[in-house]
Short mmCIF file of C-alpha atoms in Angstrom, two decimals:
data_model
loop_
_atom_site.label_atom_id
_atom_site.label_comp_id
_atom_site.label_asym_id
_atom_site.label_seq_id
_atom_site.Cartn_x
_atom_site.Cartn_y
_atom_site.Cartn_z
CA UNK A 554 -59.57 101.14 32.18
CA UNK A 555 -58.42 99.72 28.55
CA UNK A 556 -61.28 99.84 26.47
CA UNK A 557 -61.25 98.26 22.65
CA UNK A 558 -64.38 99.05 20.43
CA UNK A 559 -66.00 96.55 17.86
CA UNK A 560 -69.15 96.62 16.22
CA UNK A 561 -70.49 93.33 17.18
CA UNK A 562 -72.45 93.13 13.72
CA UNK A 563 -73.54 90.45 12.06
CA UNK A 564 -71.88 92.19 8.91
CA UNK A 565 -72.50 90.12 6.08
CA UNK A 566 -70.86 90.18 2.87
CA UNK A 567 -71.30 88.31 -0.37
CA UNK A 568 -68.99 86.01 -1.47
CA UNK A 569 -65.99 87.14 -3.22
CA UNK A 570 -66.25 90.80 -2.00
CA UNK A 571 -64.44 92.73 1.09
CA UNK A 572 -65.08 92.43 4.10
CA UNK A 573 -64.30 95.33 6.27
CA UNK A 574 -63.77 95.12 10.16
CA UNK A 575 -62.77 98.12 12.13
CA UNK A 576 -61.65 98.94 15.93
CA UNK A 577 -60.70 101.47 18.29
CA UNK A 578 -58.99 101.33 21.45
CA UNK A 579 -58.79 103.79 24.30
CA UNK A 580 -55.31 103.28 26.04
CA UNK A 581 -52.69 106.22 23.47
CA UNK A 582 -49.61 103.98 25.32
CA UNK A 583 -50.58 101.00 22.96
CA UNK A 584 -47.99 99.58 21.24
CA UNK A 585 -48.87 95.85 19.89
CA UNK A 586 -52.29 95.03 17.55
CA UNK A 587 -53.68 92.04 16.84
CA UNK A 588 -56.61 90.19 14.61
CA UNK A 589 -58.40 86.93 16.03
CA UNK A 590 -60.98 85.07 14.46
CA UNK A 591 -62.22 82.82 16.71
CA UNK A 592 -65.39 80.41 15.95
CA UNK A 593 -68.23 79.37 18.43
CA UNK A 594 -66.66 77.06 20.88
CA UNK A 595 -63.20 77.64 19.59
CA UNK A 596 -60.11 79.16 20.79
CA UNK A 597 -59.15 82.17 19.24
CA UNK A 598 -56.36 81.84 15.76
CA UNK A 599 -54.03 84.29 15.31
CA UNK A 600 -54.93 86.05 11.75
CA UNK A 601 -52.73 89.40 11.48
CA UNK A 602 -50.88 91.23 14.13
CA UNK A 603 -49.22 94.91 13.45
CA UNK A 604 -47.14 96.95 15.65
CA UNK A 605 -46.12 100.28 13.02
CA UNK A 606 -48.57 103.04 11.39
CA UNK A 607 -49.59 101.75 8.03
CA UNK A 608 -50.76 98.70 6.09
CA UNK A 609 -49.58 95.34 6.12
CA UNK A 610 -50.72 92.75 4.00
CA UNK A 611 -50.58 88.25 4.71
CA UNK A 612 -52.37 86.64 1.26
CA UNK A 613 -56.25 88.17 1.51
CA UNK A 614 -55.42 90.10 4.91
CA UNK A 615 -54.38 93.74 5.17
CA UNK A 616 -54.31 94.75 8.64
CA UNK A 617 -54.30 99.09 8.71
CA UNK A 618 -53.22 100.44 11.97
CA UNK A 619 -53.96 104.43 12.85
CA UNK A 620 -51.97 105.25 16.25
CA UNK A 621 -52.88 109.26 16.21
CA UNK A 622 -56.28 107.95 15.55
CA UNK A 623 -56.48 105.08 17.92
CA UNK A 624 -57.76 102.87 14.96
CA UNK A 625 -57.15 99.28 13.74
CA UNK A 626 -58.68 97.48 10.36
CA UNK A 627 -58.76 94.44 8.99
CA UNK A 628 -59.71 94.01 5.27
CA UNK A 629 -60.43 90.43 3.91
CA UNK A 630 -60.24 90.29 -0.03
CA UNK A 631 -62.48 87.82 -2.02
CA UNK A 632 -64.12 86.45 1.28
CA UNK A 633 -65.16 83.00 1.49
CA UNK A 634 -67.91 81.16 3.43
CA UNK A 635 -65.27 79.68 5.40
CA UNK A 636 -64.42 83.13 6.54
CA UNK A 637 -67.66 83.45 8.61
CA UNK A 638 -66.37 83.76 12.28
CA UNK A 639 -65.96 86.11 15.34
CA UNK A 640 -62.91 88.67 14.76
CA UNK A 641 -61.33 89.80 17.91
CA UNK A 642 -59.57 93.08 18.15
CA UNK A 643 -56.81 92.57 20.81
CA UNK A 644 -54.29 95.65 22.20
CA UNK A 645 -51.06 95.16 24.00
CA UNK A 646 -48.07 96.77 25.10
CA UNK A 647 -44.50 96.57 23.92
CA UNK A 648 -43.97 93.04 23.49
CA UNK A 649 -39.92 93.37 23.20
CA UNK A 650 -39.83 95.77 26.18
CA UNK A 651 -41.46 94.44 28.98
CA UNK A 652 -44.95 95.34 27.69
CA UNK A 653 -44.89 91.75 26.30
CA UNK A 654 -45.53 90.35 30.12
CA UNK A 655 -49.06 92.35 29.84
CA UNK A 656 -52.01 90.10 28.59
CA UNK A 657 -53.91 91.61 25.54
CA UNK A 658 -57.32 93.62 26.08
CA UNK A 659 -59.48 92.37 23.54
CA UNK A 660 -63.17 93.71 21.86
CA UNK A 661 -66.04 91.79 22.23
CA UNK A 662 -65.61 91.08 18.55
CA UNK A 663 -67.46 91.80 15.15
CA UNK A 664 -69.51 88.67 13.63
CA UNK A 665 -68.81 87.96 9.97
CA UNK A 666 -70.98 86.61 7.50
CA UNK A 667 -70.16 85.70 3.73
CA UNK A 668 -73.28 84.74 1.84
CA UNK A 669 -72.69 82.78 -0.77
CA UNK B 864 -44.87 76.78 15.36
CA UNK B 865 -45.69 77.14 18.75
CA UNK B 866 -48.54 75.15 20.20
CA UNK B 867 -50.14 75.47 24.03
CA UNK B 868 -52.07 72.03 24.83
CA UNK B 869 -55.05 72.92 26.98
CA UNK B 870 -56.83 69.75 29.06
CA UNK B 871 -59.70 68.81 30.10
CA UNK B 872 -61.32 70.54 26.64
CA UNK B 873 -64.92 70.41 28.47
CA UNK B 874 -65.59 69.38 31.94
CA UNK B 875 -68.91 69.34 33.86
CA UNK B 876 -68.81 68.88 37.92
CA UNK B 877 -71.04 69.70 41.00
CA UNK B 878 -71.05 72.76 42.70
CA UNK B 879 -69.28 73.08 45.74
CA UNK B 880 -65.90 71.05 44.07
CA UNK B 881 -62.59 71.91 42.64
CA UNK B 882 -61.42 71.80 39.14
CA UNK B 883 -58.48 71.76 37.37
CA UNK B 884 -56.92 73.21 34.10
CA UNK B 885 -53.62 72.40 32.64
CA UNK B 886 -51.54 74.78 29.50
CA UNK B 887 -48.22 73.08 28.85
CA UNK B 888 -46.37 74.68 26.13
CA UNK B 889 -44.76 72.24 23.59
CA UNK B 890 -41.84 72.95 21.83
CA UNK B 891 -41.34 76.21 23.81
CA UNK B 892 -40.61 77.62 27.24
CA UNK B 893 -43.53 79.72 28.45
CA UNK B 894 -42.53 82.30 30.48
CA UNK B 895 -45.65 84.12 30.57
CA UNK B 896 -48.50 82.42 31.05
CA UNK B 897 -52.03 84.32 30.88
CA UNK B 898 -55.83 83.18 31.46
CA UNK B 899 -58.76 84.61 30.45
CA UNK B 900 -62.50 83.93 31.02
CA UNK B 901 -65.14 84.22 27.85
CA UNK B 902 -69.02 83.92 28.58
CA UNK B 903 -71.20 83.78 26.21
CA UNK B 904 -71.03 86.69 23.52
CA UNK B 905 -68.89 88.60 25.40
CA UNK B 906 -64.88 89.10 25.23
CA UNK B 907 -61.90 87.37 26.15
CA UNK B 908 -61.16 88.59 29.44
CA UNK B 909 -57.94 88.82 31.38
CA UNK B 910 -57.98 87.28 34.71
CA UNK B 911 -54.40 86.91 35.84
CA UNK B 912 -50.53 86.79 34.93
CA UNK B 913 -48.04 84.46 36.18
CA UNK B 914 -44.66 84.19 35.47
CA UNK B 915 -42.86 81.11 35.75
CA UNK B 916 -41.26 80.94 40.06
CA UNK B 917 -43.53 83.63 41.29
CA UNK B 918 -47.24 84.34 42.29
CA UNK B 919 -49.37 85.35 39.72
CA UNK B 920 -50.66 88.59 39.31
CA UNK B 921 -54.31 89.18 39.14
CA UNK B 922 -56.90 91.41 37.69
CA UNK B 923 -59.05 93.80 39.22
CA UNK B 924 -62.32 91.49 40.55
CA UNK B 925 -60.41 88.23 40.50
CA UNK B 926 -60.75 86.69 43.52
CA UNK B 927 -56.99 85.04 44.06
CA UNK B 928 -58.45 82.82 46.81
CA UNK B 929 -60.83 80.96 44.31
CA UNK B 930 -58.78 80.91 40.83
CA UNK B 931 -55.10 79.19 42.14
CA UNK B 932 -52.61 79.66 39.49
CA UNK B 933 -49.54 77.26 39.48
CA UNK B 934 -47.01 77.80 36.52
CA UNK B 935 -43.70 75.60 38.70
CA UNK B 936 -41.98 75.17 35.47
CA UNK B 937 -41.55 76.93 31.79
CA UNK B 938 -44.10 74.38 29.98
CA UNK B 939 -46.94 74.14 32.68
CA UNK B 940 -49.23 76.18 33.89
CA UNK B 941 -52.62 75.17 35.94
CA UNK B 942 -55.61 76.89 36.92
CA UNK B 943 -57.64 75.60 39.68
CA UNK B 944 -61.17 76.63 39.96
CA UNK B 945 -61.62 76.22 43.79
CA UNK B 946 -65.51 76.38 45.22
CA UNK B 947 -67.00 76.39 42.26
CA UNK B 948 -70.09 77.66 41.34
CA UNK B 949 -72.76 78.37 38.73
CA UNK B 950 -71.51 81.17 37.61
CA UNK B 951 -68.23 80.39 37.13
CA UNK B 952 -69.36 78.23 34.17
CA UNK B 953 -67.30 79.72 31.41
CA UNK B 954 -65.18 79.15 28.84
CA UNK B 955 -61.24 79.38 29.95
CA UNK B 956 -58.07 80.23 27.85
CA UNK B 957 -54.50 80.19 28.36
CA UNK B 958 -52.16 81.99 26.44
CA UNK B 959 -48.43 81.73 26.57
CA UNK B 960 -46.03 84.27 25.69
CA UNK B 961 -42.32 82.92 25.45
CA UNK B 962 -39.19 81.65 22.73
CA UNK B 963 -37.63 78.76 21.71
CA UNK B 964 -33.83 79.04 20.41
CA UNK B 965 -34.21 82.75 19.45
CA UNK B 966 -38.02 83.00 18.18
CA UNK B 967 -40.30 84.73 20.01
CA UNK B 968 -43.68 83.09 19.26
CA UNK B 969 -45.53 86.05 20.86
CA UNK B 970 -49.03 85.05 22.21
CA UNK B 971 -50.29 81.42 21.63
CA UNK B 972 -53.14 80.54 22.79
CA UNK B 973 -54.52 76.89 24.47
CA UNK B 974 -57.86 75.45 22.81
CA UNK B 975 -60.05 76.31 25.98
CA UNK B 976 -61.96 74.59 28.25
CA UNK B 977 -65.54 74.63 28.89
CA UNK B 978 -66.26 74.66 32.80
CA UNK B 979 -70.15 73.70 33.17
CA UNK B 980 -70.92 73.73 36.75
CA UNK B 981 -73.90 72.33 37.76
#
């Protein structure tokens, strides 16, 4: 059974500061990574998605992916109120070799709050 | 970029009746078309795979016989709630994977649609 790991929170974090939002997922075969934020009632939005060891950076997004450890992060810089959401973890296979026909597994998510 | 249009967005109907969800990708061809269930506070979760021409593939504890999956052509997909019942009140999400002259526009997902079954 595919298992991803969020802390559901609420983190909150003041305005302007970073927000840090960590997972882990069980399945070693892994090969595709992806951020959501999603807010109440809402479909989920595509923030960051990361496929190699390392960091990888969109505007105030780094996304940090650990394979030997089985870790993803995403770091928001300078967070904003508008940032307050759900953000969904999601794991998938190879997307360009036939792992791309599996759907994602996705964490129950970690709640975000920016105070401002 | 890619967008998945997702109808009815909310629907309410008795129990005991059938109801019916539409994805059509726009713009793209969807050759992979996923659903997922979300209650409340929990995760996205998958419930089946189709690919476009065959029977779709479903998760463990998915009754086949109650969520019919159609996806006849590379832009729709439909998921028909058959029976329904209280609990299958939930929120329901496609998500297409597929291209469009040479980019892949890896997962994109429908706005949902909130099944209240009364």
């Amino acid at each position: 059974q595919k298992e991803v790991e969020q802390n559901s929170g609420p983190l909150s974090v003041p305005e302007g500061a970073i927000a840090s939002l960590n997972c882990t997922y069980s399945d070693r075969v892994s090969q595709s990574f992806f951020w959501y934020r999603q807010y109440s009632g809402k479909s989920p939005e595509l923030i960051m998605s990361i496929y190699s060891n390392g960091d990888k950076e969109d505007g105030r997004f780094t996304a940090q992916l650990n394979k030997a450890s089985q870790y993803v992060s995403l770091l928001i810089r300078d967070s904003q109120p508008s940032d307050s959401a759900t953000y969904l973890c999601a794991v998938g296979g190879n997307m360009y070799s036939g792992g791309g026909a599996d759907g994602l597994t996705f964490g129950k998510g970690t709640h975000l709050i920016i105070q401002p | 970029g890619a967008v998945v249009s997702q109808h009815p967005s909310r629907v309410i109907c008795k129990s005991g009746t059938s109801v019916k969800i539409e994805c059509r990708s726009l713009d793209f061809q969807a050759t992979t078309m996923f659903w997922y269930r979300q209650f409340p506070k929990q995760s996205l979760m998958l419930m089946a795979t189709s690919n476009e021409g065959s029977k779709a593939t479903y998760e463990q504890g998915v009754e086949k016989d109650k969520f019919l999956i159609n996806h006849a052509s590379l832009t729709l997909s439909t998921l028909t709630v058959t029976s329904a019942h209280p609990e299958d009140s939930s929120f329901y999400i496609c998500s297409a994977r597929g291209s469009s002259h040479g980019t892949d526009y890896g997962y994109t997902f429908g706005s949902g649609t909130r099944l209240t079954v009364v």
